Short mmCIF file of N, CA, C and O in Angstrom, two decimals:
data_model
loop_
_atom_site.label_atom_id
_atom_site.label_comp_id
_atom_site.label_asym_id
_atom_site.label_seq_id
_atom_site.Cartn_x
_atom_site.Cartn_y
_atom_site.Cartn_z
N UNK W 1 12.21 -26.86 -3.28
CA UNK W 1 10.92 -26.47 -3.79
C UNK W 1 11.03 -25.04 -4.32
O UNK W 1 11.74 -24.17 -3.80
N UNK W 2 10.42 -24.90 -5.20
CA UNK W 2 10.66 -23.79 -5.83
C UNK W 2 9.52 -22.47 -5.27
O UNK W 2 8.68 -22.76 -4.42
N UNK W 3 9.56 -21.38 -5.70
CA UNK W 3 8.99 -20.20 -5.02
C UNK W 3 7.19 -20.28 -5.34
O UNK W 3 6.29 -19.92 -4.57
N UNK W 4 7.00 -21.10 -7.25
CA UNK W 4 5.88 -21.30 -7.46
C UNK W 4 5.22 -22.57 -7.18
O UNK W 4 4.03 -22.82 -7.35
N UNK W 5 6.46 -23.60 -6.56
CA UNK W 5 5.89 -25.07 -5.72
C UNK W 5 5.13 -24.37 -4.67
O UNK W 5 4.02 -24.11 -5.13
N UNK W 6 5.25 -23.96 -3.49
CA UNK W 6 5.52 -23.60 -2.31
C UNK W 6 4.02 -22.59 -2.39
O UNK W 6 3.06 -22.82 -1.65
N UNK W 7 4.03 -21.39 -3.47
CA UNK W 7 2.92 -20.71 -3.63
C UNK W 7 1.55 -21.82 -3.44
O UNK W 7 0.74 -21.96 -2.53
N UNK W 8 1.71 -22.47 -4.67
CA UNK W 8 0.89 -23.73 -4.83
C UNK W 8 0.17 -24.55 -4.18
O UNK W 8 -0.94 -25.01 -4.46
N UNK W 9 1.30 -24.86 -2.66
CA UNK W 9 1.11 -25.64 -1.82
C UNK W 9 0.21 -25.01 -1.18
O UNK W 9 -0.93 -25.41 -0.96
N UNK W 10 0.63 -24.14 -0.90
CA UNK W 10 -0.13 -22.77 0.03
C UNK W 10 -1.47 -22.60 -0.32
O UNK W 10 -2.43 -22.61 0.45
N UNK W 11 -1.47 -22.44 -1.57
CA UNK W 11 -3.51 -22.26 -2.04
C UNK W 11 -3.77 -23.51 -1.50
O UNK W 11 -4.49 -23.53 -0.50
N UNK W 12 -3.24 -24.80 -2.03
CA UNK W 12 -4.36 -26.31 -2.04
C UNK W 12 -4.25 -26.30 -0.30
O UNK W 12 -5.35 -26.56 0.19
N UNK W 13 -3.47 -26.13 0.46
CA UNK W 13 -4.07 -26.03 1.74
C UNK W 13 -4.99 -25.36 2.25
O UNK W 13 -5.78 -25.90 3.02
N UNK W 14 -5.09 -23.95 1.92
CA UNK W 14 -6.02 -23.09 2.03
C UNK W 14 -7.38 -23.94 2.04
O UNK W 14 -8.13 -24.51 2.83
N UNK W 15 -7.19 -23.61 0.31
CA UNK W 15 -8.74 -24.68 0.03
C UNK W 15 -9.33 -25.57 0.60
O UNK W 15 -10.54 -25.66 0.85
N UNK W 16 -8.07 -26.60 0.95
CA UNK W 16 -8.69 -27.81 2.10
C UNK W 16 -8.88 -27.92 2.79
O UNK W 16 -9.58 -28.88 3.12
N UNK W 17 -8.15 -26.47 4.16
CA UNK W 17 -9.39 -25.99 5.21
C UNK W 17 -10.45 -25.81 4.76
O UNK W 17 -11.34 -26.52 5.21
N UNK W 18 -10.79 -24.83 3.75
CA UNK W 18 -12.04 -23.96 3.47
C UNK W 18 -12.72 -24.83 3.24
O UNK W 18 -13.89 -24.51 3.42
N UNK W 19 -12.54 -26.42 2.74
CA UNK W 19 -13.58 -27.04 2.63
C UNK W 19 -13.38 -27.77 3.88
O UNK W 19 -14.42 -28.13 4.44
N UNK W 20 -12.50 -28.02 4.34
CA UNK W 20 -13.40 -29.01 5.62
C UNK W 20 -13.97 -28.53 6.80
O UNK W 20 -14.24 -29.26 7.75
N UNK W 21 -14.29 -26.70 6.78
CA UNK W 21 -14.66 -25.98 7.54
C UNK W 21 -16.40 -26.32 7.52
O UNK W 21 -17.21 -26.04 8.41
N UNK W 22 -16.69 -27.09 6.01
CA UNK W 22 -18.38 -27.04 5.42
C UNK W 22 -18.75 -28.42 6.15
O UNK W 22 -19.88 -28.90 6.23
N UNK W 23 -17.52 -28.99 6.70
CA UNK W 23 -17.81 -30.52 7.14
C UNK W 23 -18.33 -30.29 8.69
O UNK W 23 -19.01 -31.05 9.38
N UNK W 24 -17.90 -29.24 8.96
CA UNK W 24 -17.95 -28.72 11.05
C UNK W 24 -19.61 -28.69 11.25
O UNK W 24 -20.26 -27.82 10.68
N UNK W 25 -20.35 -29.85 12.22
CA UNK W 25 -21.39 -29.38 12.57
C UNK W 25 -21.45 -28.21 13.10
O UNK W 25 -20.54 -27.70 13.74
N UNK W 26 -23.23 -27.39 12.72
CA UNK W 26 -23.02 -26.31 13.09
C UNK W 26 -23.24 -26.35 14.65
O UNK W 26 -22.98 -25.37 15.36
N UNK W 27 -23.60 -27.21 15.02
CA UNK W 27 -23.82 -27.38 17.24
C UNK W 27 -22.26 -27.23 17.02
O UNK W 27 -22.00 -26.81 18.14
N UNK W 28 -21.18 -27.27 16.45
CA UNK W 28 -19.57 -27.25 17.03
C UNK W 28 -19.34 -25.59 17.07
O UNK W 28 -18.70 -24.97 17.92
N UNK W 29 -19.87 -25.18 16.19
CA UNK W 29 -19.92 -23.67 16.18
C UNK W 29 -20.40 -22.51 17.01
O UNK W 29 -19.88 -21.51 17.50
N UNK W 30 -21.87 -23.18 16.98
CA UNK W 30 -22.83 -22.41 17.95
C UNK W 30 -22.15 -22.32 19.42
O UNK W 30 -22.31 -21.28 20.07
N UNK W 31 -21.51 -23.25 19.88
CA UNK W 31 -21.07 -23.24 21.03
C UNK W 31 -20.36 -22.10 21.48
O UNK W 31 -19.55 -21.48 20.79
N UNK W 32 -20.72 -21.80 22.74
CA UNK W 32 -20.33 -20.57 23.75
C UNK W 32 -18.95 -20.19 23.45
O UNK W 32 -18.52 -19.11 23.04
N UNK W 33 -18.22 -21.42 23.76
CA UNK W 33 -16.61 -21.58 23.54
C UNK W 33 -15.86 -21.22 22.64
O UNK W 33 -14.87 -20.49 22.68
N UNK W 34 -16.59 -22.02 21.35
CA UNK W 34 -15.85 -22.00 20.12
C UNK W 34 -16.09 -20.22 19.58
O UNK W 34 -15.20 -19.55 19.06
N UNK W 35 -17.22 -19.83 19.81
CA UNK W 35 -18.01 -18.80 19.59
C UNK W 35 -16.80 -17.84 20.15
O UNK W 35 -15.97 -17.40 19.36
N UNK W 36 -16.74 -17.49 21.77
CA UNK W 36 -15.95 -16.53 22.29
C UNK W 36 -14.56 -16.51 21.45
O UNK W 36 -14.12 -15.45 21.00
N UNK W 37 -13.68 -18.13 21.21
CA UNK W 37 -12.41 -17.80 20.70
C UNK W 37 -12.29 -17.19 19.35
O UNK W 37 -11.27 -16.65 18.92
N UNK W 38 -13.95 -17.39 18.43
CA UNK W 38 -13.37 -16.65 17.68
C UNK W 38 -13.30 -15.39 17.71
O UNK W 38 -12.29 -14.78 17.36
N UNK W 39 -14.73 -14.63 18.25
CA UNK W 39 -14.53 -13.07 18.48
C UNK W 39 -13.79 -12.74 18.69
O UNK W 39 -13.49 -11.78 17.98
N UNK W 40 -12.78 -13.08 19.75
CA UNK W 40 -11.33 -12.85 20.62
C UNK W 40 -10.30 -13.10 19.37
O UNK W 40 -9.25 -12.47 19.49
N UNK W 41 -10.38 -13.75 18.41
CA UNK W 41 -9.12 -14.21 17.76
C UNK W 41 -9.24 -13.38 16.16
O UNK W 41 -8.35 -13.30 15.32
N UNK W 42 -10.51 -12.88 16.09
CA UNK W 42 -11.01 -11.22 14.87
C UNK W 42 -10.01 -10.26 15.67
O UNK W 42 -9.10 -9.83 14.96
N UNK W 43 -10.00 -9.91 16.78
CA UNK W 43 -9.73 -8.97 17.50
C UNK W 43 -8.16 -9.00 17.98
O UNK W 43 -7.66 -7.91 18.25
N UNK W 44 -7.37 -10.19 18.10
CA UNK W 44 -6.25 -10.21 18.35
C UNK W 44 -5.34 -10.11 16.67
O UNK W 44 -4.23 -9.60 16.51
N UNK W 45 -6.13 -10.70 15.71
CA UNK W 45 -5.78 -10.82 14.64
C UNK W 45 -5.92 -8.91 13.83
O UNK W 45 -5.18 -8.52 12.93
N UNK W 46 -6.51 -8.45 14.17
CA UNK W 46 -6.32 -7.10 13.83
C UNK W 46 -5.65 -6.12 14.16
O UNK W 46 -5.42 -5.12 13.47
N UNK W 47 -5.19 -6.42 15.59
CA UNK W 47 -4.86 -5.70 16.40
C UNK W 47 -2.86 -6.02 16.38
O UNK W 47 -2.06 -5.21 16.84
N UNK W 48 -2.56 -7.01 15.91
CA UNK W 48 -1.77 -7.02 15.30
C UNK W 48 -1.44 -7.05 14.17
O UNK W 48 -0.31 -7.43 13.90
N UNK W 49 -2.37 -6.63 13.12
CA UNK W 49 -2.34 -5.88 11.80
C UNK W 49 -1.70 -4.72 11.62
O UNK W 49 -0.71 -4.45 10.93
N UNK W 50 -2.52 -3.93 12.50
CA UNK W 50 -2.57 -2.50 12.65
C UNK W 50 -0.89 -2.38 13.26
O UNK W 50 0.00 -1.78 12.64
N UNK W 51 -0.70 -3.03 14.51
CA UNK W 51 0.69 -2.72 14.89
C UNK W 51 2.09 -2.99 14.06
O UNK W 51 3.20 -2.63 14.45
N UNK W 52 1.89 -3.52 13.15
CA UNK W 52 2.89 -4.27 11.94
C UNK W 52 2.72 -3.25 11.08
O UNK W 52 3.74 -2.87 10.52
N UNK W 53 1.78 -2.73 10.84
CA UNK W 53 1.43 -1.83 9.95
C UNK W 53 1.90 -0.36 10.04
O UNK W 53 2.30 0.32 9.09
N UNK W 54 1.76 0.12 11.66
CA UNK W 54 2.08 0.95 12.10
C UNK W 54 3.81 1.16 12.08
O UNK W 54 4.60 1.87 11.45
N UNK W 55 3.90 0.25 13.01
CA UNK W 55 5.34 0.08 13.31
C UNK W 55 6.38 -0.71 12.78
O UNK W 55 7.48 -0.79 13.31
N UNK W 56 5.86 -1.67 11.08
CA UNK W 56 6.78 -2.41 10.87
C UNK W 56 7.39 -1.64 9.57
O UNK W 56 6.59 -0.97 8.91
N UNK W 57 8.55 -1.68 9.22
CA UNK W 57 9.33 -1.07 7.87
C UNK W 57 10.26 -2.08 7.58
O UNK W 57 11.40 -1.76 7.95
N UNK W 58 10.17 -3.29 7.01
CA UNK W 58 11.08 -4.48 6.29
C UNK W 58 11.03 -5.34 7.66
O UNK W 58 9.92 -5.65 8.11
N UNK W 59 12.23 -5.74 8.32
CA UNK W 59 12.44 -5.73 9.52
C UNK W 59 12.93 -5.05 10.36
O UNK W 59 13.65 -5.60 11.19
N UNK W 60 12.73 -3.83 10.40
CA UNK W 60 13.21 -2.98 11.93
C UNK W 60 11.88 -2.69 12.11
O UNK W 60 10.99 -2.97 11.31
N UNK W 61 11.64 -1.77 13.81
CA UNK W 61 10.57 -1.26 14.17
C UNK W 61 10.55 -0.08 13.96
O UNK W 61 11.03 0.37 15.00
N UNK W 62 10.29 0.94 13.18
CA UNK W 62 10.07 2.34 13.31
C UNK W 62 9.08 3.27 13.42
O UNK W 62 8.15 3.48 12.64
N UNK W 63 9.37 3.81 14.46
CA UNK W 63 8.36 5.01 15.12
C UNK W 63 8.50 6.42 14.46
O UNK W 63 9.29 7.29 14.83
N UNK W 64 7.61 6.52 13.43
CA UNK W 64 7.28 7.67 12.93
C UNK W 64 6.04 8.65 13.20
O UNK W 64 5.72 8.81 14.38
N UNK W 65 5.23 9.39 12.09
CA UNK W 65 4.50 10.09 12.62
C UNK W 65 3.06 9.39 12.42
O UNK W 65 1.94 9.90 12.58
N UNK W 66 3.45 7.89 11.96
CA UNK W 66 2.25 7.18 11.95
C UNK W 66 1.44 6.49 13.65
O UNK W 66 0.27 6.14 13.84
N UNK W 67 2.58 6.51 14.60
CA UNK W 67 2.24 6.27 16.24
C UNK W 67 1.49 7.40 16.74
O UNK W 67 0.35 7.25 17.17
N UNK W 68 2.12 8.62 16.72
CA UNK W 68 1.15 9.87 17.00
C UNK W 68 -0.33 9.43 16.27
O UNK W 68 -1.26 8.95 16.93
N UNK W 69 -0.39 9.64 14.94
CA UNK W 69 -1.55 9.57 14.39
C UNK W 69 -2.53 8.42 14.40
O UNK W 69 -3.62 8.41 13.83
N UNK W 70 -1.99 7.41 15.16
CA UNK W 70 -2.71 6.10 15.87
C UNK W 70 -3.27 6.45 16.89
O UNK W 70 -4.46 6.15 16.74
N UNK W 71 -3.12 6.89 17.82
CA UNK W 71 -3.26 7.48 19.25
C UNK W 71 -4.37 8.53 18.94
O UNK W 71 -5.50 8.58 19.43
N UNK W 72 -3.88 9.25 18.16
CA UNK W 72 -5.57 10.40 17.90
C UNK W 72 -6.44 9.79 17.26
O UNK W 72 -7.57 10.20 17.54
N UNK W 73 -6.41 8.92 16.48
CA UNK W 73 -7.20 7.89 16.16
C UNK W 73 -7.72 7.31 17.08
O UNK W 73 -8.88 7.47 17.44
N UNK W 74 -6.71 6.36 17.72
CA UNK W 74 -7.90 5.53 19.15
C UNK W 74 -8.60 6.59 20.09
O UNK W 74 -9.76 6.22 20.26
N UNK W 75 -8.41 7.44 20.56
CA UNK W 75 -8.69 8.44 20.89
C UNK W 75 -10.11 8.83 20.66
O UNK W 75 -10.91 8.90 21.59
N UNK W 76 -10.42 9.09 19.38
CA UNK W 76 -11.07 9.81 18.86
C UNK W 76 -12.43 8.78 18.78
O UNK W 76 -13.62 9.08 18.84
N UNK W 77 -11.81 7.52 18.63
CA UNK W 77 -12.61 6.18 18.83
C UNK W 77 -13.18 6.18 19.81
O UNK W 77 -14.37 6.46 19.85
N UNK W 78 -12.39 5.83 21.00
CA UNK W 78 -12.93 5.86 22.45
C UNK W 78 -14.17 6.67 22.72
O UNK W 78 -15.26 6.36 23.20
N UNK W 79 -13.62 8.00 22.20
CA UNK W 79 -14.98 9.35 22.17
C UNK W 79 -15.94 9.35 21.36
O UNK W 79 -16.73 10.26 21.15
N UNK W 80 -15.88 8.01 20.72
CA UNK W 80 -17.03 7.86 19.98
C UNK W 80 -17.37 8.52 18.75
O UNK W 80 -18.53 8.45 18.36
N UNK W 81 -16.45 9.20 18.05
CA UNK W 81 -16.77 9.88 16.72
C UNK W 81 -16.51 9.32 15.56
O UNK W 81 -15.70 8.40 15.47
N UNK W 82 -17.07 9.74 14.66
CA UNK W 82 -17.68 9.22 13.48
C UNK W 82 -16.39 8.49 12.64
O UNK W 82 -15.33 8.70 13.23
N UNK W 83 -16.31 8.06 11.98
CA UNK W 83 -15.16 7.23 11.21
C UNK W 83 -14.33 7.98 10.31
O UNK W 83 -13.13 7.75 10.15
N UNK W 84 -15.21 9.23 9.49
CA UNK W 84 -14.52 9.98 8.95
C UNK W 84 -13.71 10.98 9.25
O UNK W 84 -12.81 11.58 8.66
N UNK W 85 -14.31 11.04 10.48
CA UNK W 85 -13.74 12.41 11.50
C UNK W 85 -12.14 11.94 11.80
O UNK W 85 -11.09 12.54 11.57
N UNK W 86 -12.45 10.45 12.47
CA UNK W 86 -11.07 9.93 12.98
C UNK W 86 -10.01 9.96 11.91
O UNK W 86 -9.01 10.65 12.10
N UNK W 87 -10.16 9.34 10.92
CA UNK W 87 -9.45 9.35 9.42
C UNK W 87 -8.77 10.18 9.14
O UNK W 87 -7.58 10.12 8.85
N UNK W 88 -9.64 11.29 9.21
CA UNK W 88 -9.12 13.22 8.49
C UNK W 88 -8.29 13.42 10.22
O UNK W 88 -7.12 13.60 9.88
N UNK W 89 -8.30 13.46 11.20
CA UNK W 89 -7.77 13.82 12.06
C UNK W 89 -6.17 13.44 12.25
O UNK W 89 -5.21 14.20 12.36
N UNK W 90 -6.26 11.58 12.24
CA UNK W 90 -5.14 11.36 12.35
C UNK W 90 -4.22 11.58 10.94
O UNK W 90 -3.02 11.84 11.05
N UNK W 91 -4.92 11.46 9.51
CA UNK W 91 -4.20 12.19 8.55
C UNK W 91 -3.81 13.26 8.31
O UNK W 91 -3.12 13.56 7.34
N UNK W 92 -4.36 14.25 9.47
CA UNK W 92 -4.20 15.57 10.15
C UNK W 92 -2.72 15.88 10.53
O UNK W 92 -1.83 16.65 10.17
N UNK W 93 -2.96 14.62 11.71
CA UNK W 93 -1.77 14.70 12.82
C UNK W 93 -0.51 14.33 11.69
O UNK W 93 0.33 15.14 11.30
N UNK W 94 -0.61 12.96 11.28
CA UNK W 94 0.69 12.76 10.35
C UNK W 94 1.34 13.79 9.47
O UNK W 94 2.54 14.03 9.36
N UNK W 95 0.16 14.44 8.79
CA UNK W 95 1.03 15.65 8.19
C UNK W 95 1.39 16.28 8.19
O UNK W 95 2.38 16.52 7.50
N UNK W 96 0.75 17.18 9.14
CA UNK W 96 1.58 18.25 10.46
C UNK W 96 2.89 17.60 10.91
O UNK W 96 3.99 18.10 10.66
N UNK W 97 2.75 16.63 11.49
CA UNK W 97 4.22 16.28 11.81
C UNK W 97 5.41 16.24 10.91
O UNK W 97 6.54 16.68 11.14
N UNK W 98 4.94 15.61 9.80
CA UNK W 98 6.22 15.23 8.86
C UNK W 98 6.50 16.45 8.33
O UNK W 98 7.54 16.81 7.77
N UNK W 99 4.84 17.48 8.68
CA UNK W 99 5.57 18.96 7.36
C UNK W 99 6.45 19.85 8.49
O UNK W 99 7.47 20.44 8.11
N UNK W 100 6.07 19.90 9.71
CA UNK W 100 6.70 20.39 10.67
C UNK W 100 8.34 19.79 10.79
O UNK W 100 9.24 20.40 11.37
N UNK W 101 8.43 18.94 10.34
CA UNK W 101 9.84 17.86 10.51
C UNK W 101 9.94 17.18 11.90
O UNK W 101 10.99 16.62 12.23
N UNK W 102 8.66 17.22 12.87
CA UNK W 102 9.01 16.91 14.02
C UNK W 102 8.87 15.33 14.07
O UNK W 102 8.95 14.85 15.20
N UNK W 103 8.66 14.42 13.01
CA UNK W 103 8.55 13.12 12.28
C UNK W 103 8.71 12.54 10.67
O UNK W 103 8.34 13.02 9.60
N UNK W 104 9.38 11.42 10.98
CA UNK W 104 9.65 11.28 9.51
C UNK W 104 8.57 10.70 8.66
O UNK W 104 8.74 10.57 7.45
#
């Protein structure tokens, strides 16, 4: 199969969840259950975004001055401050580090 078979395949599946998602009564939804796994599965699904993101470079793991600047980020979260604050802070921390050389 070729690279634009395979692309291909990939949308018309897509799609054919997306539509048989319109087929799901909504009592299957509303439910407590179905309800909790998805909140839980927004939240696991981001949360390994961010760590791939952070820490992935092709395939190796590398720890640069983007881990520091995660950490003052959650941080800054936890303490409840504003979104922009966190942003400029940990883009703070990263640049200090890399201009300092104490990260690549």
């Amino acid at each position: 199969m070729t690279l634009w078979g395979a692309i291909l395949l990939a949308a018309v599946i897509c799609l054919g969840m997306k539509a048989a998602g319109y087929l799901v009564s909504p009592k299957v939804l509303e439910a407590p259950r179905p309800a909790r796994i998805s909140d839980l599965l927004t939240v696991a699904l981001l949360a390994a975004l961010v760590a791939v993101q952070t820490l992935g470079s092709g395939q190796a793991i590398l720890v640069d001055a983007r881990v520091p600047a995660l950490l003052v980020a959650a941080g800054l979260l936890w303490l409840r401050q504003s979104f922009l604050v966190v942003v400029f802070a940990a883009a703070l921390v990263a640049a200090l580090l890399r201009l300092t050389g104490l990260a690549a």
